[in-house]
Amino acid sequence: MSLRVLHIFAPNYRLRFTGPVIQWRYYFNKWSEPGISHFVLDISDSKILPAAEAFNFELTGAHQVLRKSERATWVFDLIRSLTRLRGSYDLLHVHVLWWGSLLLGPWANWRRLPVLYESVLLGSDTPSGIRQERLGGLKFKLLKQYTGILAISDFLAEDYLANGFKTDQVHLLENSVDTVLFHPAANNKEKHALRAKYHLPAESTILIFVGSLIHRKGFDTLVQAFIQACQQGSDLFLLAVGPASKSENPSLDENFIQGLKQEIETAQLGSKVRFTGLIQDRDALAELYRTADLFVFPSRNEGLPSVLLEAMASGLVPVVSDLPVLRNVIHQGVNGVKVPVEDVPALSDAIQQLSRDPSRQAELASNAVESIHDKHGFTVWQQNISGYYYALQRRANRYHSQKD
């Protein structure tokens, strides 16, 4: 059975370097299941493009955010394009939760098409959070009309089930990782060579943070813990990789970032921190992971961050917030270390203890790599989502045959 899956991203997906765009570029390029073809709707030209072709682009210039008027226009453009192109796709896979995409639930039911939404962030696109928003009740009712929900962590899935979604409607599938690209340094010689290439200290314990430098991701907690650890004698270096200005991410609070930079300078640690900005080159990002020792990610709220999985695949010890969504990914003291959310002293202590115990680092890092290969390989992920696509098609067919 062949199946044509049409993906619906935000219309400015080529102008925003977001996690789902990065993740699905990898999936599209890696896809090898012949029975399923992936396409992306290009609203600007009202046409459907093969997914690998649609995602063959590089970001240039400033990122752009759509105005409310543009989002409103998108609602009509989306429905018009899908109606005109009907017959060119069999299933809709939606990656954005705006009014236009919410309306696709009832629209797809009317057209007898299966439609799924991919949920990626607890609170922002799960029922518990949606119901508290303005017009949240209406949004919730529209979302319930989706044939399926693809949740990237078990905690997200549980939120849907706790709010009345059916068990055959919600499917858990954690992200996959490109383990060919993201892998540990072969040995200390390679690690030191990469450190020399990027002008990083040869002997310090390098902490790496990857993501937008925002409050939600706990970058302030990291900076404060880093300062404490350095002041207590640890030889550390912090590598902050990710958007640090509005030109790279329009939603950033530049005052927040400047305040943290000032804290670093006041502590006289400016020479021990590097802000790289956004790095689009995935090969360069993979190399930067391999220069580091610890991946420190004290986020306040997540779905399942791909950067965490990339870091684990790269042989780093993850030091993360104890978030419910990570409970089946990071096992305390086995493949990583968890600390309470916003607990600066606990994070500082964890960093110091690991930096002084190379053998413990090696043990946790090895277990982290093993857990990625066991649970987050692409082949298993592809088989899983393929089965879910076909199950959604059968579910939609049963639903409409019962109505008839």
PDB file of N, CA and C in Angstrom, residues 150-222:
ATOM      1  N   LEU A 150       0.687  12.683  17.527  1.00  0.00           N
ATOM      2  CA  LEU A 150       2.011  12.076  17.652  1.00  0.00           C
ATOM      3  C   LEU A 150       2.769  12.838  18.737  1.00  0.00           C
ATOM      4  N   ALA A 151       3.024  12.188  19.866  1.00  0.00           N
ATOM      5  CA  ALA A 151       3.695  12.827  21.002  1.00  0.00           C
ATOM      6  C   ALA A 151       5.139  12.359  21.072  1.00  0.00           C
ATOM      7  N   ILE A 152       6.080  13.307  21.236  1.00  0.00           N
ATOM      8  CA  ILE A 152       7.492  12.936  21.212  1.00  0.00           C
ATOM      9  C   ILE A 152       8.033  12.562  22.591  1.00  0.00           C
ATOM     10  N   SER A 153       7.185  12.579  23.621  1.00  0.00           N
ATOM     11  CA  SER A 153       7.594  12.047  24.922  1.00  0.00           C
ATOM     12  C   SER A 153       6.361  11.476  25.616  1.00  0.00           C
ATOM     13  N   ASP A 154       6.600  10.544  26.543  1.00  0.00           N
ATOM     14  CA  ASP A 154       5.477   9.892  27.209  1.00  0.00           C
ATOM     15  C   ASP A 154       4.670  10.872  28.051  1.00  0.00           C
ATOM     16  N   PHE A 155       5.313  11.884  28.601  1.00  0.00           N
ATOM     17  CA  PHE A 155       4.590  12.843  29.430  1.00  0.00           C
ATOM     18  C   PHE A 155       3.624  13.675  28.582  1.00  0.00           C
ATOM     19  N   LEU A 156       4.028  14.000  27.357  1.00  0.00           N
ATOM     20  CA  LEU A 156       3.115  14.691  26.447  1.00  0.00           C
ATOM     21  C   LEU A 156       1.926  13.794  26.129  1.00  0.00           C
ATOM     22  N   ALA A 157       2.199  12.530  25.837  1.00  0.00           N
ATOM     23  CA  ALA A 157       1.123  11.590  25.514  1.00  0.00           C
ATOM     24  C   ALA A 157       0.148  11.468  26.682  1.00  0.00           C
ATOM     25  N   GLU A 158       0.666  11.393  27.897  1.00  0.00           N
ATOM     26  CA  GLU A 158      -0.188  11.257  29.075  1.00  0.00           C
ATOM     27  C   GLU A 158      -1.090  12.471  29.256  1.00  0.00           C
ATOM     28  N   ASP A 159      -0.608  13.647  28.892  1.00  0.00           N
ATOM     29  CA  ASP A 159      -1.429  14.854  29.002  1.00  0.00           C
ATOM     30  C   ASP A 159      -2.651  14.745  28.092  1.00  0.00           C
ATOM     31  N   TYR A 160      -2.449  14.250  26.880  1.00  0.00           N
ATOM     32  CA  TYR A 160      -3.575  14.074  25.960  1.00  0.00           C
ATOM     33  C   TYR A 160      -4.553  13.032  26.490  1.00  0.00           C
ATOM     34  N   LEU A 161      -4.044  11.900  26.950  1.00  0.00           N
ATOM     35  CA  LEU A 161      -4.913  10.834  27.440  1.00  0.00           C
ATOM     36  C   LEU A 161      -5.691  11.281  28.672  1.00  0.00           C
ATOM     37  N   ALA A 162      -5.056  12.068  29.525  1.00  0.00           N
ATOM     38  CA  ALA A 162      -5.720  12.558  30.736  1.00  0.00           C
ATOM     39  C   ALA A 162      -6.818  13.559  30.416  1.00  0.00           C
ATOM     40  N   ASN A 163      -6.795  14.107  29.212  1.00  0.00           N
ATOM     41  CA  ASN A 163      -7.799  15.099  28.805  1.00  0.00           C
ATOM     42  C   ASN A 163      -8.795  14.543  27.797  1.00  0.00           C
ATOM     43  N   GLY A 164      -8.960  13.226  27.787  1.00  0.00           N
ATOM     44  CA  GLY A 164     -10.048  12.628  27.035  1.00  0.00           C
ATOM     45  C   GLY A 164      -9.742  12.153  25.632  1.00  0.00           C
ATOM     46  N   PHE A 165      -8.500  12.264  25.185  1.00  0.00           N
ATOM     47  CA  PHE A 165      -8.153  11.704  23.883  1.00  0.00           C
ATOM     48  C   PHE A 165      -8.095  10.181  24.002  1.00  0.00           C
ATOM     49  N   LYS A 166      -8.442   9.481  22.938  1.00  0.00           N
ATOM     50  CA  LYS A 166      -8.511   8.019  22.973  1.00  0.00           C
ATOM     51  C   LYS A 166      -7.124   7.400  22.829  1.00  0.00           C
ATOM     52  N   THR A 167      -6.994   6.190  23.378  1.00  0.00           N
ATOM     53  CA  THR A 167      -5.686   5.532  23.362  1.00  0.00           C
ATOM     54  C   THR A 167      -5.212   5.234  21.946  1.00  0.00           C
ATOM     55  N   ASP A 168      -6.132   4.920  21.028  1.00  0.00           N
ATOM     56  CA  ASP A 168      -5.708   4.647  19.650  1.00  0.00           C
ATOM     57  C   ASP A 168      -5.541   5.930  18.837  1.00  0.00           C
ATOM     58  N   GLN A 169      -5.807   7.055  19.476  1.00  0.00           N
ATOM     59  CA  GLN A 169      -5.643   8.362  18.832  1.00  0.00           C
ATOM     60  C   GLN A 169      -4.262   8.949  19.128  1.00  0.00           C
ATOM     61  N   VAL A 170      -3.697   8.600  20.285  1.00  0.00           N
ATOM     62  CA  VAL A 170      -2.422   9.169  20.739  1.00  0.00           C
ATOM     63  C   VAL A 170      -1.313   8.134  20.586  1.00  0.00           C
ATOM     64  N   HIS A 171      -0.227   8.558  19.970  1.00  0.00           N
ATOM     65  CA  HIS A 171       0.894   7.644  19.715  1.00  0.00           C
ATOM     66  C   HIS A 171       2.190   8.275  20.201  1.00  0.00           C
ATOM     67  N   LEU A 172       2.945   7.520  20.985  1.00  0.00           N
ATOM     68  CA  LEU A 172       4.238   7.982  21.499  1.00  0.00           C
ATOM     69  C   LEU A 172       5.356   7.555  20.555  1.00  0.00           C
ATOM     70  N   LEU A 173       6.157   8.522  20.130  1.00  0.00           N
ATOM     71  CA  LEU A 173       7.332   8.215  19.309  1.00  0.00           C
ATOM     72  C   LEU A 173       8.410   9.253  19.600  1.00  0.00           C
ATOM     73  N   GLU A 174       9.419   8.849  20.343  1.00  0.00           N
ATOM     74  CA  GLU A 174      10.517   9.756  20.657  1.00  0.00           C
ATOM     75  C   GLU A 174      11.369  10.002  19.419  1.00  0.00           C
ATOM     76  N   ASN A 175      12.042  11.135  19.392  1.00  0.00           N
ATOM     77  CA  ASN A 175      12.846  11.516  18.234  1.00  0.00           C
ATOM     78  C   ASN A 175      13.989  10.539  17.991  1.00  0.00           C
ATOM     79  N   SER A 176      14.412  10.503  16.742  1.00  0.00           N
ATOM     80  CA  SER A 176      15.589   9.734  16.351  1.00  0.00           C
ATOM     81  C   SER A 176      16.783  10.679  16.239  1.00  0.00           C
ATOM     82  N   VAL A 177      17.978  10.099  16.234  1.00  0.00           N
ATOM     83  CA  VAL A 177      19.214  10.880  16.160  1.00  0.00           C
ATOM     84  C   VAL A 177      20.075  10.352  15.020  1.00  0.00           C
ATOM     85  N   ASP A 178      20.717  11.263  14.324  1.00  0.00           N
ATOM     86  CA  ASP A 178      21.651  10.887  13.262  1.00  0.00           C
ATOM     87  C   ASP A 178      22.966  10.450  13.911  1.00  0.00           C
ATOM     88  N   THR A 179      23.090   9.145  14.159  1.00  0.00           N
ATOM     89  CA  THR A 179      24.272   8.643  14.858  1.00  0.00           C
ATOM     90  C   THR A 179      25.483   8.520  13.940  1.00  0.00           C
ATOM     91  N   VAL A 180      25.284   8.741  12.650  1.00  0.00           N
ATOM     92  CA  VAL A 180      26.440   8.816  11.749  1.00  0.00           C
ATOM     93  C   VAL A 180      27.121  10.171  11.914  1.00  0.00           C
ATOM     94  N   LEU A 181      26.305  11.212  12.016  1.00  0.00           N
ATOM     95  CA  LEU A 181      26.842  12.563  12.186  1.00  0.00           C
ATOM     96  C   LEU A 181      27.288  12.818  13.624  1.00  0.00           C
ATOM     97  N   PHE A 182      26.442  12.427  14.569  1.00  0.00           N
ATOM     98  CA  PHE A 182      26.724  12.691  15.983  1.00  0.00           C
ATOM     99  C   PHE A 182      27.270  11.427  16.645  1.00  0.00           C
ATOM    100  N   HIS A 183      28.538  11.443  16.923  1.00  0.00           N
ATOM    101  CA  HIS A 183      29.216  10.289  17.518  1.00  0.00           C
ATOM    102  C   HIS A 183      30.348  10.788  18.402  1.00  0.00           C
ATOM    103  N   PRO A 184      30.824   9.968  19.324  1.00  0.00           N
ATOM    104  CA  PRO A 184      31.900  10.417  20.220  1.00  0.00           C
ATOM    105  C   PRO A 184      33.215  10.614  19.472  1.00  0.00           C
ATOM    106  N   ALA A 185      34.080  11.417  20.044  1.00  0.00           N
ATOM    107  CA  ALA A 185      35.444  11.519  19.530  1.00  0.00           C
ATOM    108  C   ALA A 185      36.096  10.146  19.628  1.00  0.00           C
ATOM    109  N   ALA A 186      36.877   9.795  18.614  1.00  0.00           N
ATOM    110  CA  ALA A 186      37.485   8.464  18.583  1.00  0.00           C
ATOM    111  C   ALA A 186      38.430   8.248  19.759  1.00  0.00           C
ATOM    112  N   ASN A 187      39.101   9.307  20.169  1.00  0.00           N
ATOM    113  CA  ASN A 187      40.073   9.210  21.258  1.00  0.00           C
ATOM    114  C   ASN A 187      40.428  10.626  21.714  1.00  0.00           C
ATOM    115  N   ASN A 188      41.282  10.720  22.710  1.00  0.00           N
ATOM    116  CA  ASN A 188      41.684  12.034  23.225  1.00  0.00           C
ATOM    117  C   ASN A 188      42.442  12.852  22.185  1.00  0.00           C
ATOM    118  N   LYS A 189      43.152  12.162  21.307  1.00  0.00           N
ATOM    119  CA  LYS A 189      43.897  12.872  20.264  1.00  0.00           C
ATOM    120  C   LYS A 189      42.940  13.648  19.365  1.00  0.00           C
ATOM    121  N   GLU A 190      41.833  13.006  18.962  1.00  0.00           N
ATOM    122  CA  GLU A 190      40.851  13.703  18.119  1.00  0.00           C
ATOM    123  C   GLU A 190      40.211  14.854  18.884  1.00  0.00           C
ATOM    124  N   LYS A 191      39.863  14.629  20.156  1.00  0.00           N
ATOM    125  CA  LYS A 191      39.239  15.692  20.950  1.00  0.00           C
ATOM    126  C   LYS A 191      40.165  16.900  21.061  1.00  0.00           C
ATOM    127  N   HIS A 192      41.435  16.665  21.328  1.00  0.00           N
ATOM    128  CA  HIS A 192      42.377  17.774  21.459  1.00  0.00           C
ATOM    129  C   HIS A 192      42.606  18.474  20.121  1.00  0.00           C
ATOM    130  N   ALA A 193      42.575  17.703  19.029  1.00  0.00           N
ATOM    131  CA  ALA A 193      42.729  18.312  17.704  1.00  0.00           C
ATOM    132  C   ALA A 193      41.547  19.222  17.397  1.00  0.00           C
ATOM    133  N   LEU A 194      40.340  18.790  17.758  1.00  0.00           N
ATOM    134  CA  LEU A 194      39.156  19.615  17.535  1.00  0.00           C
ATOM    135  C   LEU A 194      39.182  20.856  18.430  1.00  0.00           C
ATOM    136  N   ARG A 195      39.647  20.701  19.643  1.00  0.00           N
ATOM    137  CA  ARG A 195      39.761  21.870  20.523  1.00  0.00           C
ATOM    138  C   ARG A 195      40.746  22.884  19.943  1.00  0.00           C
ATOM    139  N   ALA A 196      41.820  22.383  19.379  1.00  0.00           N
ATOM    140  CA  ALA A 196      42.792  23.291  18.759  1.00  0.00           C
ATOM    141  C   ALA A 196      42.180  23.970  17.540  1.00  0.00           C
ATOM    142  N   LYS A 197      41.399  23.218  16.762  1.00  0.00           N
ATOM    143  CA  LYS A 197      40.757  23.771  15.564  1.00  0.00           C
ATOM    144  C   LYS A 197      39.843  24.936  15.920  1.00  0.00           C
ATOM    145  N   TYR A 198      39.113  24.811  17.014  1.00  0.00           N
ATOM    146  CA  TYR A 198      38.150  25.843  17.408  1.00  0.00           C
ATOM    147  C   TYR A 198      38.705  26.768  18.495  1.00  0.00           C
ATOM    148  N   HIS A 199      40.004  26.676  18.735  1.00  0.00           N
ATOM    149  CA  HIS A 199      40.686  27.569  19.687  1.00  0.00           C
ATOM    150  C   HIS A 199      40.051  27.490  21.074  1.00  0.00           C
ATOM    151  N   LEU A 200      39.863  26.262  21.524  1.00  0.00           N
ATOM    152  CA  LEU A 200      39.309  26.004  22.846  1.00  0.00           C
ATOM    153  C   LEU A 200      40.408  25.471  23.764  1.00  0.00           C
ATOM    154  N   PRO A 201      40.275  25.683  25.072  1.00  0.00           N
ATOM    155  CA  PRO A 201      41.328  25.237  26.002  1.00  0.00           C
ATOM    156  C   PRO A 201      41.515  23.722  25.966  1.00  0.00           C
ATOM    157  N   ALA A 202      42.755  23.305  25.971  1.00  0.00           N
ATOM    158  CA  ALA A 202      43.072  21.886  25.797  1.00  0.00           C
ATOM    159  C   ALA A 202      42.693  21.042  27.005  1.00  0.00           C
ATOM    160  N   GLU A 203      42.846  21.571  28.209  1.00  0.00           N
ATOM    161  CA  GLU A 203      42.719  20.738  29.403  1.00  0.00           C
ATOM    162  C   GLU A 203      41.491  21.035  30.257  1.00  0.00           C
ATOM    163  N   SER A 204      40.820  22.138  30.040  1.00  0.00           N
ATOM    164  CA  SER A 204      39.648  22.472  30.865  1.00  0.00           C
ATOM    165  C   SER A 204      38.515  21.481  30.620  1.00  0.00           C
ATOM    166  N   THR A 205      37.637  21.349  31.607  1.00  0.00           N
ATOM    167  CA  THR A 205      36.381  20.635  31.397  1.00  0.00           C
ATOM    168  C   THR A 205      35.447  21.580  30.651  1.00  0.00           C
ATOM    169  N   ILE A 206      35.060  21.191  29.439  1.00  0.00           N
ATOM    170  CA  ILE A 206      34.223  22.069  28.616  1.00  0.00           C
ATOM    171  C   ILE A 206      32.759  21.681  28.769  1.00  0.00           C
ATOM    172  N   LEU A 207      31.954  22.669  29.156  1.00  0.00           N
ATOM    173  CA  LEU A 207      30.503  22.519  29.217  1.00  0.00           C
ATOM    174  C   LEU A 207      29.936  23.104  27.936  1.00  0.00           C
ATOM    175  N   ILE A 208      28.968  22.421  27.345  1.00  0.00           N
ATOM    176  CA  ILE A 208      28.330  22.963  26.150  1.00  0.00           C
ATOM    177  C   ILE A 208      26.828  23.050  26.382  1.00  0.00           C
ATOM    178  N   PHE A 209      26.266  24.164  25.964  1.00  0.00           N
ATOM    179  CA  PHE A 209      24.820  24.392  25.955  1.00  0.00           C
ATOM    180  C   PHE A 209      24.447  24.652  24.513  1.00  0.00           C
ATOM    181  N   VAL A 210      23.404  23.979  24.008  1.00  0.00           N
ATOM    182  CA  VAL A 210      22.968  24.179  22.627  1.00  0.00           C
ATOM    183  C   VAL A 210      21.485  24.523  22.635  1.00  0.00           C
ATOM    184  N   GLY A 211      21.150  25.675  22.077  1.00  0.00           N
ATOM    185  CA  GLY A 211      19.763  26.114  22.024  1.00  0.00           C
ATOM    186  C   GLY A 211      19.687  27.624  22.114  1.00  0.00           C
ATOM    187  N   SER A 212      18.487  28.156  21.946  1.00  0.00           N
ATOM    188  CA  SER A 212      18.304  29.599  22.095  1.00  0.00           C
ATOM    189  C   SER A 212      18.595  30.006  23.535  1.00  0.00           C
ATOM    190  N   LEU A 213      19.251  31.139  23.695  1.00  0.00           N
ATOM    191  CA  LEU A 213      19.641  31.601  25.030  1.00  0.00           C
ATOM    192  C   LEU A 213      18.462  32.336  25.662  1.00  0.00           C
ATOM    193  N   ILE A 214      17.507  31.551  26.146  1.00  0.00           N
ATOM    194  CA  ILE A 214      16.255  32.107  26.654  1.00  0.00           C
ATOM    195  C   ILE A 214      15.976  31.591  28.064  1.00  0.00           C
ATOM    196  N   HIS A 215      15.048  32.271  28.728  1.00  0.00           N
ATOM    197  CA  HIS A 215      14.696  31.936  30.106  1.00  0.00           C
ATOM    198  C   HIS A 215      14.152  30.517  30.199  1.00  0.00           C
ATOM    199  N   ARG A 216      13.270  30.127  29.274  1.00  0.00           N
ATOM    200  CA  ARG A 216      12.652  28.799  29.347  1.00  0.00           C
ATOM    201  C   ARG A 216      13.689  27.686  29.356  1.00  0.00           C
ATOM    202  N   LYS A 217      14.765  27.874  28.634  1.00  0.00           N
ATOM    203  CA  LYS A 217      15.796  26.834  28.554  1.00  0.00           C
ATOM    204  C   LYS A 217      16.817  26.915  29.695  1.00  0.00           C
ATOM    205  N   GLY A 218      16.594  27.833  30.630  1.00  0.00           N
ATOM    206  CA  GLY A 218      17.397  27.867  31.842  1.00  0.00           C
ATOM    207  C   GLY A 218      18.829  28.316  31.659  1.00  0.00           C
ATOM    208  N   PHE A 219      19.074  29.137  30.631  1.00  0.00           N
ATOM    209  CA  PHE A 219      20.453  29.563  30.417  1.00  0.00           C
ATOM    210  C   PHE A 219      20.955  30.420  31.574  1.00  0.00           C
ATOM    211  N   ASP A 220      20.050  31.152  32.211  1.00  0.00           N
ATOM    212  CA  ASP A 220      20.450  31.946  33.377  1.00  0.00           C
ATOM    213  C   ASP A 220      20.892  31.049  34.533  1.00  0.00           C
ATOM    214  N   THR A 221      20.185  29.942  34.724  1.00  0.00           N
ATOM    215  CA  THR A 221      20.570  28.978  35.763  1.00  0.00           C
ATOM    216  C   THR A 221      21.965  28.424  35.488  1.00  0.00           C
ATOM    217  N   LEU A 222      22.227  28.120  34.233  1.00  0.00           N
ATOM    218  CA  LEU A 222      23.543  27.596  33.855  1.00  0.00           C
ATOM    219  C   LEU A 222      24.647  28.613  34.127  1.00  0.00           C
TER     220      LEU A 222
END
